[in-house]
mmCIF file of C-alpha atoms in Angstrom:
data_model
loop_
_atom_site.group_PDB
_atom_site.id
_atom_site.type_symbol
_atom_site.label_atom_id
_atom_site.label_comp_id
_atom_site.label_asym_id
_atom_site.label_seq_id
_atom_site.Cartn_x
_atom_site.Cartn_y
_atom_site.Cartn_z
ATOM 1 C CA MET A 1 26.332 -11.043 -6.009
ATOM 2 C CA GLN A 2 22.760 -10.190 -5.302
ATOM 3 C CA ILE A 3 20.574 -9.602 -8.415
ATOM 4 C CA ILE A 4 17.957 -6.705 -7.756
ATOM 5 C CA PRO A 5 14.807 -7.500 -8.649
ATOM 6 C CA HIS A 6 13.173 -4.362 -9.702
ATOM 7 C CA VAL A 7 13.667 -0.284 -9.281
ATOM 8 C CA PRO A 8 10.709 0.793 -6.950
ATOM 9 C CA VAL A 9 7.958 2.883 -8.290
ATOM 10 C CA LEU A 10 8.082 6.705 -8.399
ATOM 11 C CA TYR A 11 11.798 6.352 -6.699
ATOM 12 C CA ALA A 12 12.821 9.838 -7.643
ATOM 13 C CA GLN A 13 9.738 11.520 -6.231
ATOM 14 C CA VAL A 14 10.163 9.715 -3.056
ATOM 15 C CA LEU A 15 13.558 10.658 -2.807
ATOM 16 C CA GLU A 16 12.583 14.214 -3.325
ATOM 17 C CA ALA A 17 9.735 14.076 -0.775
ATOM 18 C CA PHE A 18 12.236 13.271 2.091
ATOM 19 C CA SER A 19 15.271 15.254 0.664
ATOM 20 C CA ASP A 20 15.335 17.789 3.367
ATOM 21 C CA ILE A 21 15.389 15.630 6.081
ATOM 22 C CA GLU A 22 18.732 15.617 7.684
ATOM 23 C CA ASN A 23 18.588 13.510 10.858
ATOM 24 C CA GLY A 24 16.076 11.449 12.666
ATOM 25 C CA VAL A 25 14.386 8.339 11.957
ATOM 26 C CA ILE A 26 12.217 7.423 8.723
ATOM 27 C CA ILE A 27 9.843 4.497 8.829
ATOM 28 C CA ASP A 28 9.485 2.465 5.583
ATOM 29 C CA CYS A 29 6.370 0.586 6.148
ATOM 30 C CA THR A 30 6.547 -1.450 2.945
ATOM 31 C CA MET A 31 9.944 -2.464 2.568
ATOM 32 C CA GLY A 32 9.488 -5.408 0.271
ATOM 33 C CA TYR A 33 12.818 -5.545 -1.683
ATOM 34 C CA GLY A 34 14.455 -2.730 -0.336
ATOM 35 C CA GLY A 35 14.243 -0.449 -3.122
ATOM 36 C CA HIS A 36 12.764 2.785 -1.611
ATOM 37 C CA SER A 37 14.929 2.043 1.779
ATOM 38 C CA SER A 38 18.169 1.719 0.219
ATOM 39 C CA MET A 39 17.746 4.798 -1.869
ATOM 40 C CA ILE A 40 16.535 6.900 1.322
ATOM 41 C CA LEU A 41 19.411 5.631 3.152
ATOM 42 C CA GLU A 42 21.942 6.415 0.304
ATOM 43 C CA ALA A 43 20.438 9.832 -0.265
ATOM 44 C CA ASN A 44 20.081 10.665 3.656
ATOM 45 C CA PRO A 45 23.531 9.771 5.058
ATOM 46 C CA ASN A 46 22.761 10.788 8.753
ATOM 47 C CA ILE A 47 19.205 9.543 9.098
ATOM 48 C CA LYS A 48 18.092 5.815 10.556
ATOM 49 C CA LEU A 49 15.539 3.914 9.004
ATOM 50 C CA ILE A 50 12.926 1.367 10.209
ATOM 51 C CA ALA A 51 11.540 -0.878 7.740
ATOM 52 C CA ILE A 52 8.580 -3.199 7.973
ATOM 53 C CA ASP A 53 7.400 -6.250 5.813
ATOM 54 C CA GLN A 54 5.210 -8.975 6.345
ATOM 55 C CA ASP A 55 6.851 -11.200 3.816
ATOM 56 C CA GLN A 56 9.765 -13.434 5.020
ATOM 57 C CA THR A 57 11.381 -13.694 1.267
ATOM 58 C CA ALA A 58 11.423 -9.965 0.950
ATOM 59 C CA ILE A 59 12.869 -9.825 4.528
ATOM 60 C CA ASP A 60 15.683 -12.141 3.757
ATOM 61 C CA PHE A 61 16.498 -10.710 0.489
ATOM 62 C CA SER A 62 16.240 -6.985 1.959
ATOM 63 C CA THR A 63 18.394 -8.008 4.951
ATOM 64 C CA SER A 64 21.233 -8.966 2.575
ATOM 65 C CA ARG A 65 20.391 -5.798 0.326
ATOM 66 C CA LEU A 66 20.399 -3.283 3.049
ATOM 67 C CA GLU A 67 23.703 -4.807 4.776
ATOM 68 C CA PRO A 68 25.794 -1.608 3.851
ATOM 69 C CA TYR A 69 23.591 0.468 6.164
ATOM 70 C CA LYS A 70 23.153 -2.085 8.993
ATOM 71 C CA GLU A 71 24.103 0.349 11.446
ATOM 72 C CA ARG A 72 21.298 2.665 10.406
ATOM 73 C CA VAL A 73 18.567 0.008 9.728
ATOM 74 C CA GLU A 74 16.055 -1.972 11.712
ATOM 75 C CA ILE A 75 13.897 -4.285 10.026
ATOM 76 C CA LYS A 76 10.863 -5.593 11.778
ATOM 77 C CA LYS A 77 8.317 -8.332 10.424
ATOM 78 C CA GLY A 78 4.668 -7.902 10.524
ATOM 79 C CA ARG A 79 1.694 -6.061 9.565
ATOM 80 C CA PHE A 80 2.576 -2.138 9.396
ATOM 81 C CA SER A 81 -0.741 -1.588 10.830
ATOM 82 C CA THR A 82 0.661 -3.272 14.294
ATOM 83 C CA VAL A 83 4.272 -2.873 13.926
ATOM 84 C CA ILE A 84 4.027 0.903 13.667
ATOM 85 C CA LYS A 85 2.543 1.044 16.763
ATOM 86 C CA GLU A 86 4.994 -0.896 18.589
ATOM 87 C CA ILE A 87 7.475 1.414 17.020
ATOM 88 C CA LEU A 88 5.941 4.564 18.513
ATOM 89 C CA LYS A 89 6.157 2.814 21.905
ATOM 90 C CA GLU A 90 10.067 2.285 21.576
ATOM 91 C CA HIS A 91 11.093 5.654 20.086
ATOM 92 C CA ASP A 92 10.354 9.407 20.981
ATOM 93 C CA ILE A 93 7.704 10.706 18.769
ATOM 94 C CA LYS A 94 10.110 13.378 17.906
ATOM 95 C CA GLU A 95 12.699 11.281 16.378
ATOM 96 C CA ILE A 96 10.336 10.367 13.474
ATOM 97 C CA ARG A 97 10.698 12.420 10.458
ATOM 98 C CA GLY A 98 9.192 10.660 7.943
ATOM 99 C CA VAL A 99 6.773 7.626 7.213
ATOM 100 C CA LEU A 100 6.410 5.888 3.802
ATOM 101 C CA ALA A 101 4.155 3.562 2.622
ATOM 102 C CA ASP A 102 3.913 1.904 -0.736
ATOM 103 C CA ILE A 103 0.610 0.191 -0.870
ATOM 104 C CA GLY A 104 -0.019 -2.901 -2.949
ATOM 105 C CA VAL A 105 1.833 -6.018 -4.046
ATOM 106 C CA SER A 106 5.660 -6.003 -5.228
ATOM 107 C CA SER A 107 6.535 -6.907 -8.616
ATOM 108 C CA LEU A 108 8.660 -10.039 -7.574
ATOM 109 C CA GLN A 109 5.503 -11.267 -5.738
ATOM 110 C CA LEU A 110 3.682 -10.603 -9.036
ATOM 111 C CA ASP A 111 6.183 -12.421 -10.983
ATOM 112 C CA GLN A 112 6.926 -15.497 -8.535
ATOM 113 C CA LYS A 113 4.067 -17.656 -10.099
ATOM 114 C CA GLU A 114 4.061 -20.077 -6.974
ATOM 115 C CA ARG A 115 2.756 -17.016 -4.867
ATOM 116 C CA GLY A 116 -0.313 -17.489 -6.556
ATOM 117 C CA PHE A 117 -0.611 -13.539 -7.536
ATOM 118 C CA SER A 118 -0.177 -13.939 -11.371
ATOM 119 C CA PHE A 119 -2.727 -14.608 -13.748
ATOM 120 C CA SER A 120 -0.912 -17.778 -14.796
ATOM 121 C CA SER A 121 -0.270 -19.005 -11.585
ATOM 122 C CA ASP A 122 -0.944 -22.824 -10.790
ATOM 123 C CA ASN A 123 -2.217 -22.347 -7.520
ATOM 124 C CA LEU A 124 -4.437 -19.702 -5.632
ATOM 125 C CA ASP A 125 -2.704 -18.148 -2.661
ATOM 126 C CA MET A 126 -1.920 -14.276 -2.756
ATOM 127 C CA ARG A 127 -0.920 -14.141 0.658
ATOM 128 C CA MET A 128 1.608 -11.533 1.242
ATOM 129 C CA ASP A 129 2.642 -13.000 4.730
ATOM 130 C CA THR A 130 2.570 -16.947 3.724
ATOM 131 C CA ASP A 131 1.929 -17.622 7.426
ATOM 132 C CA ALA A 132 -1.292 -15.800 7.402
ATOM 133 C CA GLN A 133 -4.560 -18.459 7.467
ATOM 134 C CA LEU A 134 -6.840 -16.637 4.588
ATOM 135 C CA SER A 135 -5.755 -17.509 1.224
ATOM 136 C CA ALA A 136 -7.331 -16.753 -2.466
ATOM 137 C CA ALA A 137 -8.298 -20.308 -2.467
ATOM 138 C CA GLU A 138 -10.660 -20.010 0.575
ATOM 139 C CA VAL A 139 -12.064 -16.795 -0.781
ATOM 140 C CA VAL A 140 -12.771 -18.081 -4.221
ATOM 141 C CA ASN A 141 -14.279 -21.503 -3.233
ATOM 142 C CA GLU A 142 -15.603 -21.090 0.257
ATOM 143 C CA TYR A 143 -16.931 -17.497 0.519
ATOM 144 C CA SER A 144 -20.759 -17.188 0.079
ATOM 145 C CA GLN A 145 -22.148 -15.543 -3.392
ATOM 146 C CA ALA A 146 -23.208 -12.289 -1.215
ATOM 147 C CA ASP A 147 -19.419 -11.731 0.110
ATOM 148 C CA LEU A 148 -18.069 -12.398 -3.262
ATOM 149 C CA GLU A 149 -20.448 -9.620 -4.746
ATOM 150 C CA ARG A 150 -19.321 -7.522 -2.037
ATOM 151 C CA ILE A 151 -15.628 -7.756 -2.928
ATOM 152 C CA LEU A 152 -16.076 -7.913 -6.644
ATOM 153 C CA LEU A 153 -18.285 -4.650 -6.118
ATOM 154 C CA GLU A 154 -16.141 -2.722 -3.476
ATOM 155 C CA TYR A 155 -12.527 -3.873 -4.227
ATOM 156 C CA GLY A 156 -12.925 -4.789 -8.107
ATOM 157 C CA GLU A 157 -15.320 -1.998 -8.765
ATOM 158 C CA LEU A 158 -16.919 -4.408 -11.535
ATOM 159 C CA ARG A 159 -20.286 -3.526 -12.818
ATOM 160 C CA ASN A 160 -21.184 -7.136 -13.664
ATOM 161 C CA TYR A 161 -20.183 -8.296 -10.098
ATOM 162 C CA LYS A 162 -23.334 -10.249 -9.511
ATOM 163 C CA LYS A 163 -22.998 -12.198 -12.759
ATOM 164 C CA ILE A 164 -19.131 -12.848 -11.910
ATOM 165 C CA ALA A 165 -20.280 -14.032 -8.247
ATOM 166 C CA SER A 166 -22.920 -16.298 -9.636
ATOM 167 C CA PHE A 167 -20.459 -17.887 -12.026
ATOM 168 C CA ILE A 168 -17.915 -18.391 -9.503
ATOM 169 C CA VAL A 169 -20.391 -20.332 -7.243
ATOM 170 C CA SER A 170 -22.102 -22.447 -9.953
ATOM 171 C CA ASN A 171 -18.370 -23.621 -11.394
ATOM 172 C CA ARG A 172 -16.130 -24.053 -8.158
ATOM 173 C CA PRO A 173 -13.842 -25.235 -6.879
ATOM 174 C CA PHE A 174 -10.968 -23.685 -8.775
ATOM 175 C CA SER A 175 -7.570 -24.856 -8.018
ATOM 176 C CA SER A 176 -5.455 -22.194 -9.975
ATOM 177 C CA ALA A 177 -5.383 -18.553 -10.622
ATOM 178 C CA LYS A 178 -4.834 -19.728 -14.311
ATOM 179 C CA GLU A 179 -7.883 -21.330 -14.089
ATOM 180 C CA LEU A 180 -9.984 -18.970 -12.459
ATOM 181 C CA SER A 181 -8.992 -16.229 -14.757
ATOM 182 C CA GLU A 182 -9.378 -18.313 -17.929
ATOM 183 C CA ALA A 183 -12.869 -19.453 -16.842
ATOM 184 C CA LEU A 184 -14.020 -15.821 -16.229
ATOM 185 C CA LYS A 185 -12.306 -14.334 -19.195
ATOM 186 C CA HIS A 186 -15.783 -13.726 -21.173
ATOM 187 C CA LEU A 187 -17.207 -11.869 -18.098
ATOM 188 C CA MET A 188 -14.125 -9.757 -17.753
ATOM 189 C CA PRO A 189 -13.946 -6.019 -19.043
ATOM 190 C CA THR A 190 -12.442 -5.542 -22.426
ATOM 191 C CA GLY A 191 -11.031 -2.668 -24.556
ATOM 192 C CA LYS A 192 -8.449 -1.649 -21.788
ATOM 193 C CA LYS A 193 -4.552 -2.486 -21.700
ATOM 194 C CA ILE A 194 -4.702 -4.225 -18.723
ATOM 195 C CA HIS A 195 -5.084 -7.954 -18.413
ATOM 196 C CA PRO A 196 -9.050 -8.777 -18.618
ATOM 197 C CA ALA A 197 -8.743 -10.379 -15.245
ATOM 198 C CA THR A 198 -6.911 -7.674 -13.504
ATOM 199 C CA LEU A 199 -9.752 -6.219 -11.516
ATOM 200 C CA LEU A 200 -10.939 -9.521 -10.689
ATOM 201 C CA MET A 201 -7.605 -10.815 -9.340
ATOM 202 C CA GLN A 202 -6.969 -7.268 -7.386
ATOM 203 C CA ALA A 203 -10.367 -7.801 -5.561
ATOM 204 C CA ILE A 204 -9.487 -10.907 -4.444
ATOM 205 C CA ARG A 205 -5.904 -9.945 -3.144
ATOM 206 C CA ILE A 206 -7.291 -6.907 -1.389
ATOM 207 C CA GLU A 207 -9.558 -9.398 0.523
ATOM 208 C CA VAL A 208 -6.939 -11.868 1.246
ATOM 209 C CA ASN A 209 -4.629 -9.035 2.886
ATOM 210 C CA ASN A 210 -6.987 -6.820 4.111
ATOM 211 C CA GLU A 211 -5.158 -4.064 2.201
ATOM 212 C CA LEU A 212 -8.044 -1.146 3.041
ATOM 213 C CA GLY A 213 -8.186 -2.199 6.483
ATOM 214 C CA GLU A 214 -4.376 -2.060 6.770
ATOM 215 C CA LEU A 215 -4.330 1.384 5.386
ATOM 216 C CA ASN A 216 -7.320 2.610 7.084
ATOM 217 C CA SER A 217 -5.294 1.382 10.557
ATOM 218 C CA LEU A 218 -2.107 3.215 9.085
ATOM 219 C CA LEU A 219 -3.951 6.626 8.678
ATOM 220 C CA ASP A 220 -5.586 6.102 11.961
ATOM 221 C CA THR A 221 -2.375 5.441 13.724
ATOM 222 C CA ILE A 222 -0.482 8.542 12.242
ATOM 223 C CA GLU A 223 -3.517 10.886 12.868
ATOM 224 C CA GLU A 224 -3.370 9.826 16.352
ATOM 225 C CA ALA A 225 0.183 10.022 17.058
ATOM 226 C CA LYS A 226 0.529 13.668 15.882
ATOM 227 C CA PHE A 227 4.202 13.241 14.803
ATOM 228 C CA PRO A 228 5.679 17.079 14.782
ATOM 229 C CA ASN A 229 7.542 18.281 11.721
ATOM 230 C CA ALA A 230 7.178 14.892 9.577
ATOM 231 C CA LYS A 231 6.780 14.109 6.016
ATOM 232 C CA ILE A 232 4.008 11.420 5.284
ATOM 233 C CA ALA A 233 4.384 9.906 1.683
ATOM 234 C CA ILE A 234 1.753 7.240 0.333
ATOM 235 C CA ILE A 235 2.029 5.561 -2.942
ATOM 236 C CA SER A 236 -1.357 3.904 -3.787
ATOM 237 C CA PHE A 237 -2.459 1.618 -7.041
ATOM 238 C CA HIS A 238 -6.266 1.346 -6.486
ATOM 239 C CA SER A 239 -8.794 4.112 -6.541
ATOM 240 C CA LEU A 240 -10.247 3.519 -3.363
ATOM 241 C CA GLU A 241 -6.783 3.687 -1.702
ATOM 242 C CA ASP A 242 -5.917 6.798 -3.168
ATOM 243 C CA ARG A 243 -9.526 8.418 -2.244
ATOM 244 C CA MET A 244 -8.785 7.438 1.487
ATOM 245 C CA VAL A 245 -5.379 9.250 1.562
ATOM 246 C CA LYS A 246 -6.608 11.965 -0.246
ATOM 247 C CA ASN A 247 -9.621 12.238 2.580
ATOM 248 C CA SER A 248 -7.248 11.890 5.345
ATOM 249 C CA PHE A 249 -4.802 14.424 4.095
ATOM 250 C CA VAL A 250 -7.850 17.031 3.654
ATOM 251 C CA ARG A 251 -9.247 16.162 7.104
ATOM 252 C CA TRP A 252 -5.684 16.546 8.677
ATOM 253 C CA ARG A 253 -5.228 19.772 6.956
ATOM 254 C CA GLU A 254 -8.844 21.576 8.358
ATOM 255 C CA SER A 255 -8.186 24.151 11.254
ATOM 256 C CA CYS A 256 -11.598 23.935 12.227
ATOM 257 C CA ILE A 257 -13.532 20.768 12.826
ATOM 258 C CA CYS A 258 -16.904 22.180 13.747
ATOM 259 C CA PRO A 259 -19.952 20.611 11.821
ATOM 260 C CA LYS A 260 -20.441 22.249 8.494
ATOM 261 C CA GLU A 261 -23.920 23.244 9.527
ATOM 262 C CA ALA A 262 -22.760 25.163 12.696
ATOM 263 C CA MET A 263 -23.438 28.833 12.656
ATOM 264 C CA ARG A 264 -19.850 29.519 14.033
ATOM 265 C CA CYS A 265 -16.994 28.048 15.169
ATOM 266 C CA THR A 266 -16.741 26.572 18.839
ATOM 267 C CA CYS A 267 -13.996 24.238 18.397
ATOM 268 C CA SER A 268 -11.048 26.856 18.941
ATOM 269 C CA ASN A 269 -10.166 26.650 15.213
ATOM 270 C CA ASP A 270 -6.787 25.254 15.945
ATOM 271 C CA TYR A 271 -6.963 21.407 15.105
ATOM 272 C CA SER A 272 -4.649 21.560 11.867
ATOM 273 C CA TYR A 273 -2.327 18.670 11.519
ATOM 274 C CA GLY A 274 -0.265 20.395 8.931
ATOM 275 C CA LYS A 275 -0.352 20.965 4.823
ATOM 276 C CA ILE A 276 -0.981 18.878 1.815
ATOM 277 C CA LEU A 277 2.385 19.286 -0.323
ATOM 278 C CA THR A 278 0.518 17.483 -3.314
ATOM 279 C CA LYS A 279 -2.234 19.375 -4.517
ATOM 280 C CA LYS A 280 -3.037 16.435 -6.883
ATOM 281 C CA PRO A 281 -1.147 13.057 -6.775
ATOM 282 C CA ILE A 282 2.341 12.703 -8.241
ATOM 283 C CA THR A 283 2.336 10.118 -11.165
ATOM 284 C CA ALA A 284 5.329 8.171 -13.122
ATOM 285 C CA GLU A 285 6.969 10.038 -15.926
ATOM 286 C CA ASP A 286 7.052 8.886 -19.525
ATOM 287 C CA ASP A 287 10.592 7.606 -19.046
ATOM 288 C CA GLU A 288 9.691 5.507 -15.838
ATOM 289 C CA LEU A 289 6.114 4.431 -17.642
ATOM 290 C CA LYS A 290 8.334 2.954 -20.660
ATOM 291 C CA ALA A 291 10.721 1.184 -18.244
ATOM 292 C CA ASN A 292 8.043 -0.178 -15.827
ATOM 293 C CA PRO A 293 4.647 -0.208 -17.114
ATOM 294 C CA ARG A 294 3.133 -1.389 -13.527
ATOM 295 C CA SER A 295 4.058 2.354 -12.443
ATOM 296 C CA ARG A 296 0.952 3.594 -14.622
ATOM 297 C CA SER A 297 -1.367 3.117 -11.827
ATOM 298 C CA ALA A 298 1.048 4.372 -8.948
ATOM 299 C CA LYS A 299 -0.082 7.674 -7.269
ATOM 300 C CA LEU A 300 2.069 9.632 -4.697
ATOM 301 C CA ARG A 301 0.570 11.989 -2.307
ATOM 302 C CA VAL A 302 2.755 13.956 0.492
ATOM 303 C CA PHE A 303 1.488 15.628 3.610
ATOM 304 C CA GLN A 304 4.086 17.702 6.034
ATOM 305 C CA THR A 305 2.985 17.798 9.584
ATOM 306 C CA ASP A 306 3.333 21.030 11.663
ATOM 307 C CA SER A 307 6.125 21.279 14.087
ATOM 308 C CA LYS A 308 3.467 21.723 17.121
ATOM 309 C CA ALA A 309 1.617 18.672 15.948
#
């Protein structure tokens, strides 16, 4: 019997977002351990699902988990920013009725200490794709102080990023996430409910996996594809990611693309991609927060494209 590792975040809200899709294809850009995928397939019995992941462990697990729906599932390995472009070449754009992306690391990846995501890990890895070249060890032990400052400020939003970067350079090499987080504990923010080194590890992980670049590429691909009558649902866990999604949705909604300083509209005022279905991001309810504290950072935004897109 297969042991299910965890329930995906905001699962009820995701199901609600796709509840009116009766046929066609839904793309799960971040399959992980098949939580959202299995629930979508169960709730939407006539749809087909294409699932993407770069983690071979997750693919092996989810291939087994999704076996009951094998006639309606296609699993592809790779970064979603690249694979979704391949999917669009293989399928009629009108077939795609939904796109889901759950941006971030999965609970099982966090819990597997050998993957190097955990504060108590005995190594420095953090690669979602274990075949990728760049690891956390290279970032921590080989990046210049200027590059470390950049990722600590941009991805970790740490105010004392210069001190942290200087400390890392002066005391490296570091061989494990445990050693790194312990050594830097005195420089980490205090008074929050999260582990003191959370923002530090988050910044390194985002750099290792190019998470913001991947999300930006996905948003660009969706915008260029002009899916007709499709739901776009994106879950983010970081303020920068959420801001990127929000800004893209706002831009997609606008009908006029003339410069703000223009005296009058000259663009035909017909550029709207659709409408935003979530004025504010959807967050976890109290029962989910109690069952899964990691859901506290999750934010879901949903966009509905026009039928004429």
